[in-house]
Structures are given as structure tokens and as C-alpha cells.
PDB file of C-alpha atoms in Angstrom:
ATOM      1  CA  UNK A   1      10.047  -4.046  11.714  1.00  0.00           C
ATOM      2  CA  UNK A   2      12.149  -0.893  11.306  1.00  0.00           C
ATOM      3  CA  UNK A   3      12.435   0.664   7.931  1.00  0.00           C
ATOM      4  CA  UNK A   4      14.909   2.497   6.242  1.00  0.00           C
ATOM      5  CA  UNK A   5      14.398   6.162   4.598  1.00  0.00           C
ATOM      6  CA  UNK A   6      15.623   7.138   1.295  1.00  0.00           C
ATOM      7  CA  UNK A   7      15.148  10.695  -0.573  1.00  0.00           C
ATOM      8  CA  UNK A   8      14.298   9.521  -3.732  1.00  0.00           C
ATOM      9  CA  UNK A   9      14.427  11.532  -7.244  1.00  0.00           C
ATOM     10  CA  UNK A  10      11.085  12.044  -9.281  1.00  0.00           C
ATOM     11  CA  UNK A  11      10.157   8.560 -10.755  1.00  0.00           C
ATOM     12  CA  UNK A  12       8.202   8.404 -14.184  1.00  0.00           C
ATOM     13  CA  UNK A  13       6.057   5.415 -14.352  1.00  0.00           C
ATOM     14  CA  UNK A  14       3.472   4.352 -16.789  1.00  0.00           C
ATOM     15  CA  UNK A  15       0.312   1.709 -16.353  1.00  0.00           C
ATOM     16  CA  UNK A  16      -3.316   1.443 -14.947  1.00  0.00           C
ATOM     17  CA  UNK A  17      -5.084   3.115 -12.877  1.00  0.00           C
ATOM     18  CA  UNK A  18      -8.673   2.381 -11.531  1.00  0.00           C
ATOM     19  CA  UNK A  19     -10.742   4.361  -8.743  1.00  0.00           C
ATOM     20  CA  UNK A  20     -11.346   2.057  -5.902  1.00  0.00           C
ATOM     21  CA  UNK A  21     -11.255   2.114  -1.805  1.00  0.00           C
ATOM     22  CA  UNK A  22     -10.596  -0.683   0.311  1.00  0.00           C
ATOM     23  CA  UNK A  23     -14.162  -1.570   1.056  1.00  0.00           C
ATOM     24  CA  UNK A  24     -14.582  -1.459  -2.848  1.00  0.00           C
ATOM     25  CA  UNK A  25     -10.910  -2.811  -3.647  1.00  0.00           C
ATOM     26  CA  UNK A  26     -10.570  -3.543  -7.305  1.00  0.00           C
ATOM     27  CA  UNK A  27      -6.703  -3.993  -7.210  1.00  0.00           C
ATOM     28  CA  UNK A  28      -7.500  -8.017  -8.872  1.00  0.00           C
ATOM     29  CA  UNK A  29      -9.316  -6.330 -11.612  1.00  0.00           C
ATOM     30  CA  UNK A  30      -6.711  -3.451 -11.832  1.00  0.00           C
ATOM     31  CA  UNK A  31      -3.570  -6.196 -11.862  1.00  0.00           C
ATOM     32  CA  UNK A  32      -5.395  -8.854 -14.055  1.00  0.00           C
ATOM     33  CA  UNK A  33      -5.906  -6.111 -16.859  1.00  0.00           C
ATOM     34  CA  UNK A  34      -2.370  -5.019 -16.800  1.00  0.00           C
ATOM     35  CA  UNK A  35       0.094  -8.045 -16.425  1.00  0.00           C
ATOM     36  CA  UNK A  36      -0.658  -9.233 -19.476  1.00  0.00           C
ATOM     37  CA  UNK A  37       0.381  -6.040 -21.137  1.00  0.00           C
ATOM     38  CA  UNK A  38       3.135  -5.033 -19.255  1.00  0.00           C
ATOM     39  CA  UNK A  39       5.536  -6.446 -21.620  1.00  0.00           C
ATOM     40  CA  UNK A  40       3.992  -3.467 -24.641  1.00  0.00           C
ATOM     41  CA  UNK A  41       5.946  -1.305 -22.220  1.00  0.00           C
ATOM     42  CA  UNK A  42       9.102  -0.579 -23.879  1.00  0.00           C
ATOM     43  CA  UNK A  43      11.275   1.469 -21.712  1.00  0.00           C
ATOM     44  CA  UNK A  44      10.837  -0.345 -18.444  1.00  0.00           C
ATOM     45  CA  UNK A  45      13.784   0.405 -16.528  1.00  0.00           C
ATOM     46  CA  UNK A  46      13.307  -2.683 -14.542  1.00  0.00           C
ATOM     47  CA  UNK A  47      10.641  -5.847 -13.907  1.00  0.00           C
ATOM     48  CA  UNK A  48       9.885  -4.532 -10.939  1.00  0.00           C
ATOM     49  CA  UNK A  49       6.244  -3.936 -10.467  1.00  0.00           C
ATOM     50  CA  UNK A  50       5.040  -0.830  -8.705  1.00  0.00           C
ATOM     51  CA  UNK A  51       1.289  -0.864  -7.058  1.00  0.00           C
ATOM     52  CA  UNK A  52       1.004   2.682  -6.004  1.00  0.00           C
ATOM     53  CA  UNK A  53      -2.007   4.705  -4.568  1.00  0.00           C
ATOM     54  CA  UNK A  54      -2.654   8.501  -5.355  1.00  0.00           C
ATOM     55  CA  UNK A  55      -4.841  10.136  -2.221  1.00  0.00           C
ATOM     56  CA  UNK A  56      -6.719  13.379  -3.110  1.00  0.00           C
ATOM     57  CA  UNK A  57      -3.930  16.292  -1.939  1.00  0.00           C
ATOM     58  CA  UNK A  58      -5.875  17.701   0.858  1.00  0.00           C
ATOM     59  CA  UNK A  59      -6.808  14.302   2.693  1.00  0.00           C
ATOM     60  CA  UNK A  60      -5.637  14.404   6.248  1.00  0.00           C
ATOM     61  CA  UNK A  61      -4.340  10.862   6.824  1.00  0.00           C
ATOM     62  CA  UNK A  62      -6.004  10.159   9.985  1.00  0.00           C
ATOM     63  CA  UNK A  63      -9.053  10.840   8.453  1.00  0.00           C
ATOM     64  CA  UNK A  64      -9.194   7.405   6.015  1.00  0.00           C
ATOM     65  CA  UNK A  65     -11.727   5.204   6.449  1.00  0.00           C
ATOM     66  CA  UNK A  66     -12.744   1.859   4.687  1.00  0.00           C
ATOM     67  CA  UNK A  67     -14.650   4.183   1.927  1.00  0.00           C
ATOM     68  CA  UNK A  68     -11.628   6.615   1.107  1.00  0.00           C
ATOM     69  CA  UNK A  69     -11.697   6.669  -2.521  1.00  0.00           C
ATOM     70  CA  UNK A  70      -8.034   7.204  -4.169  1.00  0.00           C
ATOM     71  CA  UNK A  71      -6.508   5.943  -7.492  1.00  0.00           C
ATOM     72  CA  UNK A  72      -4.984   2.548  -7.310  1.00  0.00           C
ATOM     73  CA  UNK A  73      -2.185   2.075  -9.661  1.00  0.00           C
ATOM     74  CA  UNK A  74      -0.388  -1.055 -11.576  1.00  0.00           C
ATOM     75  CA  UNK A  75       2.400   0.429 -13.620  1.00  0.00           C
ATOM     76  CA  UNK A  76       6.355  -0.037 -14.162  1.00  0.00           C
ATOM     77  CA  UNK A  77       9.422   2.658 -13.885  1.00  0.00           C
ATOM     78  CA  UNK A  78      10.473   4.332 -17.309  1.00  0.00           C
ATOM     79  CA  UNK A  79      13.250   6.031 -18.595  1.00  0.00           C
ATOM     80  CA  UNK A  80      10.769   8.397 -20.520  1.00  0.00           C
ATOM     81  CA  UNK A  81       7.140   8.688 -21.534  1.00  0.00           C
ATOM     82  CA  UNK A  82       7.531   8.418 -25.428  1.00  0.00           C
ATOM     83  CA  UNK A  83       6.212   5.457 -26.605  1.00  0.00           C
ATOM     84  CA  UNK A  84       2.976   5.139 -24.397  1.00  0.00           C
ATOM     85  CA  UNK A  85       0.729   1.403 -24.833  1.00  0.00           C
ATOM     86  CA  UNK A  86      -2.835   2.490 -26.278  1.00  0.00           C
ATOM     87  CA  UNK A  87      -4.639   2.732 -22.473  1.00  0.00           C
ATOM     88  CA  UNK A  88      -1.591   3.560 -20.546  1.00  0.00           C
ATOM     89  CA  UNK A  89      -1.109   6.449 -18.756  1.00  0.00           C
ATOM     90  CA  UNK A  90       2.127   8.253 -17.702  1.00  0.00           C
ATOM     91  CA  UNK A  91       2.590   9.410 -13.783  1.00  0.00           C
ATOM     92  CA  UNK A  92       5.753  10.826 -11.966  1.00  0.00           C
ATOM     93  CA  UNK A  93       6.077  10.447  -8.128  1.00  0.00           C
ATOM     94  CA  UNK A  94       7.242  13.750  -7.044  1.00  0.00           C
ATOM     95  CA  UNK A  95      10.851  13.735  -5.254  1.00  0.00           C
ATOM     96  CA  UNK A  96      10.986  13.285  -1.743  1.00  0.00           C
ATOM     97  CA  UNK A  97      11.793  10.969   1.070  1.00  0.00           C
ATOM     98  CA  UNK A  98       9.848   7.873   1.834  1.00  0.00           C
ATOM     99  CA  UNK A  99      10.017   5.195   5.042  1.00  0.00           C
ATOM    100  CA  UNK A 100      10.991   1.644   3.555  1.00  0.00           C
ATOM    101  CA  UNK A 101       9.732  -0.982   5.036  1.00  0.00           C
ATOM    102  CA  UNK A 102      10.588  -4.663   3.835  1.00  0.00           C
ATOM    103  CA  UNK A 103       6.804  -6.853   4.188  1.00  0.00           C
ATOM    104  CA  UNK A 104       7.382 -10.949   4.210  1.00  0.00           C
ATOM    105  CA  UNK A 105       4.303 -12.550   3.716  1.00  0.00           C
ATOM    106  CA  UNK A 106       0.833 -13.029   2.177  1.00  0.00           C
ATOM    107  CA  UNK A 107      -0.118  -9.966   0.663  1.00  0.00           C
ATOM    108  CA  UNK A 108      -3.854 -10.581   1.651  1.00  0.00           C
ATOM    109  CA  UNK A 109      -2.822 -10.682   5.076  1.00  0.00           C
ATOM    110  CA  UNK A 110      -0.727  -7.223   4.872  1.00  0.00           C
ATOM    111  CA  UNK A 111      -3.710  -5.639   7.332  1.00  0.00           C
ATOM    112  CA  UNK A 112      -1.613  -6.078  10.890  1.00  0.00           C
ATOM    113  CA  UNK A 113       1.784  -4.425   9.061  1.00  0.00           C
ATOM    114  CA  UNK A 114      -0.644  -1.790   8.185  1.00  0.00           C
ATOM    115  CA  UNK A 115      -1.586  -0.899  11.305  1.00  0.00           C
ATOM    116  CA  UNK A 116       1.760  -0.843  12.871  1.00  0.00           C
ATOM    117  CA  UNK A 117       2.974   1.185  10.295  1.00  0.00           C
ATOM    118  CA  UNK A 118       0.625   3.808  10.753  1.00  0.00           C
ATOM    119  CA  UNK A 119      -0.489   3.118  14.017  1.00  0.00           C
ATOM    120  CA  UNK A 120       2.981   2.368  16.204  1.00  0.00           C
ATOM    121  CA  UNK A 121       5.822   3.354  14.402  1.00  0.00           C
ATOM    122  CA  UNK A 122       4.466   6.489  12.400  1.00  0.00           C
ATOM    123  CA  UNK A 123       3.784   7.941  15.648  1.00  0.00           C
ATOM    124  CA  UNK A 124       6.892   6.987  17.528  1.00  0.00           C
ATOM    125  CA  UNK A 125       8.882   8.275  14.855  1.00  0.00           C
ATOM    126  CA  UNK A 126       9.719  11.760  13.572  1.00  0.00           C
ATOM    127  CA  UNK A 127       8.483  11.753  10.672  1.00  0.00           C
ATOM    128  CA  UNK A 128       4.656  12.223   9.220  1.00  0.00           C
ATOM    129  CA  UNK A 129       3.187  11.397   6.573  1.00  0.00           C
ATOM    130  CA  UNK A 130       3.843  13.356   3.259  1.00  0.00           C
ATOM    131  CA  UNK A 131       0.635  13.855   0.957  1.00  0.00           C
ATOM    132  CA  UNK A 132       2.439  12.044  -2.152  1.00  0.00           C
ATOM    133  CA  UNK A 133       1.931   8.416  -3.779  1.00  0.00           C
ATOM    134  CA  UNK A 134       2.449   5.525  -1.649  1.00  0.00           C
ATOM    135  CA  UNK A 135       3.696   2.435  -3.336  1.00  0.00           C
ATOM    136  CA  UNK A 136       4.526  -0.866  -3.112  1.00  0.00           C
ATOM    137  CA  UNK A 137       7.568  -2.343  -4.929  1.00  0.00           C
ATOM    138  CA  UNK A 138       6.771  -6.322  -6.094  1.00  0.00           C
ATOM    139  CA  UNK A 139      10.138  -7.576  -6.949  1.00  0.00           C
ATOM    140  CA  UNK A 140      11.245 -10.890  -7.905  1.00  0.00           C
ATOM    141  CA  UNK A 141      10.544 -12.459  -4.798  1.00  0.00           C
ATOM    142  CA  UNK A 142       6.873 -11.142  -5.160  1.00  0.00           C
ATOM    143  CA  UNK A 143       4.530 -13.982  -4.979  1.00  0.00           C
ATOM    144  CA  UNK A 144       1.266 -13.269  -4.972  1.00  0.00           C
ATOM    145  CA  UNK A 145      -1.079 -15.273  -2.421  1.00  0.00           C
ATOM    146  CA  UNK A 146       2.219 -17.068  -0.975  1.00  0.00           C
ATOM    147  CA  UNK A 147       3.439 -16.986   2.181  1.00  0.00           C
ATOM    148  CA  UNK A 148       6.814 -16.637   0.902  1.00  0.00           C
ATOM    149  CA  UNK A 149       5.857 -13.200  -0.597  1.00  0.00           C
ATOM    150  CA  UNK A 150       8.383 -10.216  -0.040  1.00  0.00           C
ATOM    151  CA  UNK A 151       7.583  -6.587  -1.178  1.00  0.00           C
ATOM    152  CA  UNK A 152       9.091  -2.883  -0.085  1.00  0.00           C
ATOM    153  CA  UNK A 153       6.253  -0.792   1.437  1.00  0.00           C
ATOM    154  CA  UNK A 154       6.855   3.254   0.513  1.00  0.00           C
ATOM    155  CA  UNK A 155       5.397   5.651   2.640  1.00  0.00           C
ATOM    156  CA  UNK A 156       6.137   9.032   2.060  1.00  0.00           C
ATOM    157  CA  UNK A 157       6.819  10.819   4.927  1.00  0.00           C
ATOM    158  CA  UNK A 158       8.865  14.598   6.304  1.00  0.00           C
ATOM    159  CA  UNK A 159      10.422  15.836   9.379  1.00  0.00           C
ATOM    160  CA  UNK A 160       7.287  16.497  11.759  1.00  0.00           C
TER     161      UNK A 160
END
């Protein structure tokens, strides 16, 4: 699994956000609130989903554990924040460059990518990763508990 990279311009997104970690993972709760209201979102620029997580700025990747608490987001690309749904926020993911990575599969079972991201290729590369949002892109061929599932993993990363 090799990704791509991409510099990408500052994206303005609005949604949901909920404080969780992965031993505590409320992203059902986070995505069952906000499906159904994605639609009040006028200036989608897309139907692309993005699930994005915001780490506090001074976390040293390495350093994440099951109990890492960061914001988990469920939210959709805008063309500009006027207009926000009554309990929607706005958020823009700073510019930079991010590793692309193309994930076919179930979503529940997205550990083992995970851990070669991070683990094998991260390393290997020459890049590191960059202390902005990571996000996940859920497309049309999203499908969520299906084997059949395909998302775009964004990992922000820089020259090491």
C-alpha cells in the first residue's frame, strides 16, 4: 500500500465534534448525531464525508496510547462559513501536505492499515508526521461495516 502526497490548500469544513480516544471511541455516537443533519448544510462543496481528528499541538506522535484524548470530527467541505446549522461548528485544516493512502475494506477492521502506516511505511519514508488534522475522506464507495468499503486515509506529514 503506497500512498500518494498532495499539498493541499486550507479546507473550511463545518460539523460535529465530540472528545473521545480510542479506548473511549464515540465516533457511532458522533456519526449517528450528524448524518441526519448533514443535509441543513448548505454550502457543501461536495457529499463527501470527512471524519477528521484534531490532536492537542504539542503531542509527540509516538507518544499515543489507547487513552489519547483528541477531538473526533464528522463534518463536510464548504465554500464558506455563513450560514452555520444551530450546533455546527466551523474548522479549517491548515495548508500543507498530507500522505494519501487509499483503505479497501471494513472500517472496523482498519487496525492492521494503521499500524503499517505508522509503523512500516512512516518510518521508511521521508516524511514525519505533521501536528495538523488527520482525516478520513468517505466517498461514495464508503460503506460502512462492508467489506466492500473504500475511504482515503490523510496523514499529514513534512520533509524529516
Amino acid at each position: 500500500m503506497q500512498p500518494h502526497t498532495k499539498t493541499i490548500a486550507a479546507k473550511k469544513l463545518v460539523g460535529q465534534h465530540m472528545l473521545m480516544s480510542l479506548a473511549d471511541n464515540k465516533t457511532g455516537e458522533l456519526f449517528r448525531g450528524f448524518m441526519p443533519r448533514r443535509g441543513e448544510i448548505k454550502n457543501a462543496l461536495s457529499a463527501d464525508i470527512i471524519c477528521m481528528q484534531v490532536y492537542k499541538p504539542d503531542l509527540n506522535f509516538n507518544d499515543i496510547t489507547l487513552n489519547t484524548i483528541h477531538q473526533k470530527w464528522a463534518a463536510v467541505e464548504v465554500d464558506g462559513f455563513n450560514d452555520l446549522p444551530d450546533g455546527m461548528e466551523a474548522f479549517t485544516i491548515p495548508t500543507g501536505m498530507y500522505a494519501i493512502f487509499l483503505y479497501k475494506g471494513n472500517p472496523a477492521e482498519f487496525g492492521p492499515t494503521f499500524n503499517y502506516i505508522f509503523n512500516t511505511w512512516l518510518p521508511a519514508s521521508p516524511y514525519e508526521t505533521d501536528n495538523r488534522p488527520h482525516f478520513e475522506v468517505l466517498g461514495e464507495k464508503y460503506k460502512n461495516n462492508d467489506p466492500a468499503s473504500e475511504e482515503e486515509i490523510w496523514i499529514p506529514v513534512r520533509l524529516k
